GROMACS .gro file of C-alpha atoms in nm:
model
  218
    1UNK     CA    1  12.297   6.088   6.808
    2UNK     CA    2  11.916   6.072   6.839
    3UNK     CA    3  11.759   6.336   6.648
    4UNK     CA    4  11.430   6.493   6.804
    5UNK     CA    5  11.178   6.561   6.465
    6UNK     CA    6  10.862   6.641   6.666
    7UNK     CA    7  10.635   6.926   6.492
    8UNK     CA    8  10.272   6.956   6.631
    9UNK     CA    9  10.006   7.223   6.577
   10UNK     CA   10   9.808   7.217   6.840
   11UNK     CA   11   9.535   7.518   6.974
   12UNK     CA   12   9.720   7.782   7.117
   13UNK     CA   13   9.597   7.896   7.482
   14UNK     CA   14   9.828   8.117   7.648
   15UNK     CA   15  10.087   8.316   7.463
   16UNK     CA   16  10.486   8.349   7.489
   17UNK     CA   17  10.758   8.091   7.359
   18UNK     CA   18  10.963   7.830   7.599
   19UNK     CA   19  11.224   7.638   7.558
   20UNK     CA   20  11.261   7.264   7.869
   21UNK     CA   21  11.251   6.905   7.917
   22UNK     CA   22  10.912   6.750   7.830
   23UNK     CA   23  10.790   6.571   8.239
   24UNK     CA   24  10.459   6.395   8.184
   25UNK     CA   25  10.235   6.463   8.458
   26UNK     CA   26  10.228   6.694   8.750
   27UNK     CA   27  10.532   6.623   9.015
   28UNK     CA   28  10.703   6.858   9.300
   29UNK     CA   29  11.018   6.930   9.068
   30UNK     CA   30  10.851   7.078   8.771
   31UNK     CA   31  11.066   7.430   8.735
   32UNK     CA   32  11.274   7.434   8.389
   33UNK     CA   33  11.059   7.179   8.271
   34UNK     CA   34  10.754   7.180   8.002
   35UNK     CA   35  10.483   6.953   8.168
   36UNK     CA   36  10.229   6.744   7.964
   37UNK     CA   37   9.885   6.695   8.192
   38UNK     CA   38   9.517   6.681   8.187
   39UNK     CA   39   9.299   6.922   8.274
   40UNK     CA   40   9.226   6.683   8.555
   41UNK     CA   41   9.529   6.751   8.737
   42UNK     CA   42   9.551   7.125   8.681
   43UNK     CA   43   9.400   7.151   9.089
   44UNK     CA   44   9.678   7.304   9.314
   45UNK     CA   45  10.084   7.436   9.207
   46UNK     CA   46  10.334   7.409   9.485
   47UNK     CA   47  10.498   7.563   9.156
   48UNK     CA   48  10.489   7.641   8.812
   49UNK     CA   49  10.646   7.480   8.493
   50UNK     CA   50  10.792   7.695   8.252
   51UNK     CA   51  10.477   7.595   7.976
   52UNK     CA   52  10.204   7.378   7.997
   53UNK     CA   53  10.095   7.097   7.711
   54UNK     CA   54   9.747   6.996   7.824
   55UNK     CA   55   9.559   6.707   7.673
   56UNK     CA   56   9.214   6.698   7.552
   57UNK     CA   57   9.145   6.997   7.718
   58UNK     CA   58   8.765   7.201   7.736
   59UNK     CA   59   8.909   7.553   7.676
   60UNK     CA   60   8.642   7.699   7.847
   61UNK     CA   61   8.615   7.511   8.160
   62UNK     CA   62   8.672   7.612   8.502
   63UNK     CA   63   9.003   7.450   8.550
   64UNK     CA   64   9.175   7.609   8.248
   65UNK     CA   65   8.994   7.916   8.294
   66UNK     CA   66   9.221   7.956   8.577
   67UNK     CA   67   9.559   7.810   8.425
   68UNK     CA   68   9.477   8.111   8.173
   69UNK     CA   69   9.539   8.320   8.521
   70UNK     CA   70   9.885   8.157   8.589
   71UNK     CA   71  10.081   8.353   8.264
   72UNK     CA   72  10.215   7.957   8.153
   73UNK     CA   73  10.261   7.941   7.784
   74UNK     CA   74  10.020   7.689   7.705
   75UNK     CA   75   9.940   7.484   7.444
   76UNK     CA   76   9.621   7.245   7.380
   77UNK     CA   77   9.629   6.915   7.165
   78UNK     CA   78   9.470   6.573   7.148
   79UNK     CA   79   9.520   6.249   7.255
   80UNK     CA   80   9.665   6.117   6.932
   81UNK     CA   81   9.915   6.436   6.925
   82UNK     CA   82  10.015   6.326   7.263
   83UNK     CA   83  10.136   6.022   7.158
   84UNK     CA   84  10.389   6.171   6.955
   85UNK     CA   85  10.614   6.319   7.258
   86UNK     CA   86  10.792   6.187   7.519
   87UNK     CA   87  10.918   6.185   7.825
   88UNK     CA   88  11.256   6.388   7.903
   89UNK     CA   89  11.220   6.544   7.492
   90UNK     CA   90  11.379   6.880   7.436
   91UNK     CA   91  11.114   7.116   7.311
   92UNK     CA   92  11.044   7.437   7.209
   93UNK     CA   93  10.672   7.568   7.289
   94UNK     CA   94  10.509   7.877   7.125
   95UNK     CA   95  10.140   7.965   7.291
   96UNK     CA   96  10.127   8.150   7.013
   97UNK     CA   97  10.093   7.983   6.730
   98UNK     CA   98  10.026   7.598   6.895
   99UNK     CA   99  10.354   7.535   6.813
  100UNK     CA  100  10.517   7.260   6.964
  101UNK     CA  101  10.853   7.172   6.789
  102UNK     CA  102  11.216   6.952   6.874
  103UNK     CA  103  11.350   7.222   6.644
  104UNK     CA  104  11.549   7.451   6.891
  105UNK     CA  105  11.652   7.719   6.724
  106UNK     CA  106  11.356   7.897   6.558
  107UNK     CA  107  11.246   8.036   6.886
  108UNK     CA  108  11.074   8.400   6.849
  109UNK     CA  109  11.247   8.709   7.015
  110UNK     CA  110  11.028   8.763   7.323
  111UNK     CA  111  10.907   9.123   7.331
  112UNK     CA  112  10.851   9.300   7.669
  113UNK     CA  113  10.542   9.472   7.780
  114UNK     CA  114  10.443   9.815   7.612
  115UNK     CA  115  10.485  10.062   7.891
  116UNK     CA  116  10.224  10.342   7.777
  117UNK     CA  117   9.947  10.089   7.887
  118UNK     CA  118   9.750  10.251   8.148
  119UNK     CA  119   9.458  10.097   8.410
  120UNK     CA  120   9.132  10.204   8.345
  121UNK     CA  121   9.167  10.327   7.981
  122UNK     CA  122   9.037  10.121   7.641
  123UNK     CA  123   9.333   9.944   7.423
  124UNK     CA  124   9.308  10.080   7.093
  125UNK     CA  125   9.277   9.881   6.792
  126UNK     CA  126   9.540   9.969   6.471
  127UNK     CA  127   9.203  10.126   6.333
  128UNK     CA  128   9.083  10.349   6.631
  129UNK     CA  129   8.804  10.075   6.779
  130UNK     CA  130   8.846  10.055   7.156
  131UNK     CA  131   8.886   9.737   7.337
  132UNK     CA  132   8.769   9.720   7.702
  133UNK     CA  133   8.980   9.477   7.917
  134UNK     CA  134   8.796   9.320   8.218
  135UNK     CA  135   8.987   9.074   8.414
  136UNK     CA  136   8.871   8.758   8.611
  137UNK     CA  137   9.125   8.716   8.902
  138UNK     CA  138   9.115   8.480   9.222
  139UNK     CA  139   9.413   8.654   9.473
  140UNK     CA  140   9.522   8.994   9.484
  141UNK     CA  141   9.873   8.956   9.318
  142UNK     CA  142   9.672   8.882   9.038
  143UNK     CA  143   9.455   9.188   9.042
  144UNK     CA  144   9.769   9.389   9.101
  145UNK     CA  145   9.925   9.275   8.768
  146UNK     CA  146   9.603   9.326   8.577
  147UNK     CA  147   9.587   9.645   8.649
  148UNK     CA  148   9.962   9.711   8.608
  149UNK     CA  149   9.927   9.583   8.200
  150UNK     CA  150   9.593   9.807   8.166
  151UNK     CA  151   9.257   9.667   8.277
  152UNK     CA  152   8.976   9.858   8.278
  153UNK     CA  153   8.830   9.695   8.591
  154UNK     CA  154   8.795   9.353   8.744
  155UNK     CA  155   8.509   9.245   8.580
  156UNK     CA  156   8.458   8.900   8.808
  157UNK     CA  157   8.599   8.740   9.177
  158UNK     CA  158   8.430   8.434   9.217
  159UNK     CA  159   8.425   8.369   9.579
  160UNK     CA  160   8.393   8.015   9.522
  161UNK     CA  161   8.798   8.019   9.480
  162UNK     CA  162   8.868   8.198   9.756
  163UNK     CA  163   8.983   7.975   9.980
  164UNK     CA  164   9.205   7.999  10.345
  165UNK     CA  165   9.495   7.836  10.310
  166UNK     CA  166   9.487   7.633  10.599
  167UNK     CA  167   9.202   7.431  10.476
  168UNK     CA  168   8.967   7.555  10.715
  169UNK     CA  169   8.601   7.666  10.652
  170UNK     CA  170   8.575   7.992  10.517
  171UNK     CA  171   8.335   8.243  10.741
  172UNK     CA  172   8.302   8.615  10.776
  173UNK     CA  173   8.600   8.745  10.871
  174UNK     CA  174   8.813   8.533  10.582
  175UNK     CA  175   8.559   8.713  10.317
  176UNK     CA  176   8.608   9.077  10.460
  177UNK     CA  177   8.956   9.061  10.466
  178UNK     CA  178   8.995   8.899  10.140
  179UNK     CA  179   8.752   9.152   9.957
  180UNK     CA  180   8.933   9.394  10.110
  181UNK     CA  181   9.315   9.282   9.972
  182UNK     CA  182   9.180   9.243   9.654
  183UNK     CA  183   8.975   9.601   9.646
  184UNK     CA  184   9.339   9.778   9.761
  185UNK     CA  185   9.519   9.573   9.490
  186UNK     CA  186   9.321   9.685   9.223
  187UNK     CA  187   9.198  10.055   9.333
  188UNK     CA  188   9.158  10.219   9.166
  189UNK     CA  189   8.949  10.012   8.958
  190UNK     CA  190   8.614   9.890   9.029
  191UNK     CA  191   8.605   9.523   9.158
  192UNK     CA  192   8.285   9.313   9.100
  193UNK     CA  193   8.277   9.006   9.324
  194UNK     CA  194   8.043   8.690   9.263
  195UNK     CA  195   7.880   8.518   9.556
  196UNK     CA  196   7.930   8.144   9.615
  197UNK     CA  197   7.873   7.970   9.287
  198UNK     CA  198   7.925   7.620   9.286
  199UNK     CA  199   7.909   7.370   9.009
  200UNK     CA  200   8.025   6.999   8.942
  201UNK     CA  201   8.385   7.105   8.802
  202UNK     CA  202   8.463   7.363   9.120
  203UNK     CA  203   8.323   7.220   9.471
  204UNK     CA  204   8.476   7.424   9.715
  205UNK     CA  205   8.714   7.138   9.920
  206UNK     CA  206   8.554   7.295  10.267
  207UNK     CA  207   8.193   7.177  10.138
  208UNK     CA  208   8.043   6.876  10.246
  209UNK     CA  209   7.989   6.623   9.968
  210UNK     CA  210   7.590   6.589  10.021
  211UNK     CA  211   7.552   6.974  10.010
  212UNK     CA  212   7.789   6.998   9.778
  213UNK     CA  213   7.588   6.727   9.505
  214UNK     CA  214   7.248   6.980   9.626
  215UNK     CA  215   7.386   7.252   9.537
  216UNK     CA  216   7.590   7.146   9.213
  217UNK     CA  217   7.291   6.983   9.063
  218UNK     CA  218   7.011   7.287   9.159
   0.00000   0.00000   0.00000
């Protein structure tokens, strides 16, 4: 009997604890399992694991910006950590703590959502101090579920991600209707959208690559 003695710390990213198979890249089947990936590949889901391990990450760029908007437990670690798992390994995952463990059987009781939370009101802090909660979202399901768990408002749409699904240049008509999905999801909060922002690490697919290099680098 082989006996699985993995512990890693890595940075924790997105919170909640999950129990799969380790898969090593991004395939079709990836429901049930934990998947180990680059930011590089975190582009398009035709679905979602149940956590995410993702190597040498930049916490703050674009792409994981938007895993952050998926609700995956994630975890970050390095290269060298990496090398430490493999493929088809039992593990447990906590995006809590950066946990990342062959040890089944310390997994934390999950805890459902408090159901006093209410849109458009401040979280309190145990000591009185408000907390405002602005949300970043890219589709109106997610605007929906922000302000189901209490956002104040949605404090960014970048237009840059909104994209039709059938590949096909965005124009006028996409934009209103999308604005306006979003705006219903979310009234009665206050939606602030961002105008076409494009930068190395998010060129829209539709954009040519000669305007898109103009515009990246300007």
């Amino acid at each position: 009997m082989t006996i699985n003695n993995t512990h890693i710390v890595g940075s924790p990213y997105f919170p909640g604890v999950v129990v799969g198979k380790l898969r090593k890249g991004m395939h079709d089947e990836v429901n049930g399992y934990i998947v180990m990936c680059s930011q590089d590949e975190l582009s398009s889901f035709a679905a979602l694991p149940e956590g995410f391990i993702v190597v040498d990450a930049a916490p703050f760029s674009h792409r994981m910006i938007g895993l952050l908007g998926l609700g995956v437990p994630t975890v970050l670690i390095s290269e060298h950590q990496a090398a430490m798992i493999e493929e088809g390994m039992e593990l447990l995952l906590d995006g809590t703590s950066g946990r990342i463990t062959g040890d089944l059987d310390i997994a934390s009781p999950v805890t459902g959502i408090k159901s006093d939370l209410k849109a458009g009101q401040a979280v309190l802090m145990a000591d009185g101090e408000p907390v405002t909660l602005s949300v970043s979202v890219r589709q109106p399901s997610a605007a929906r579920k922000a302000k189901a768990l209490g956002a104040k408002d949605i404090g960014l749409v970048r237009s840059e991600f909104l994209l039709p699904a059938d590949g096909r240049v965005p124009d006028t008509d996409f934009y209103r209707d999308t604005f306006r999905e979003i705006c219903e999801a979310a009234s009665p909060l206050t939606v602030t959208f961002r105008l076409l922002d494009v930068a190395a690490d998010k060129i829209p697919t539709w954009l040519p690559a000669s305007d898109s290099q103009d515009q990246s680098s300007g």
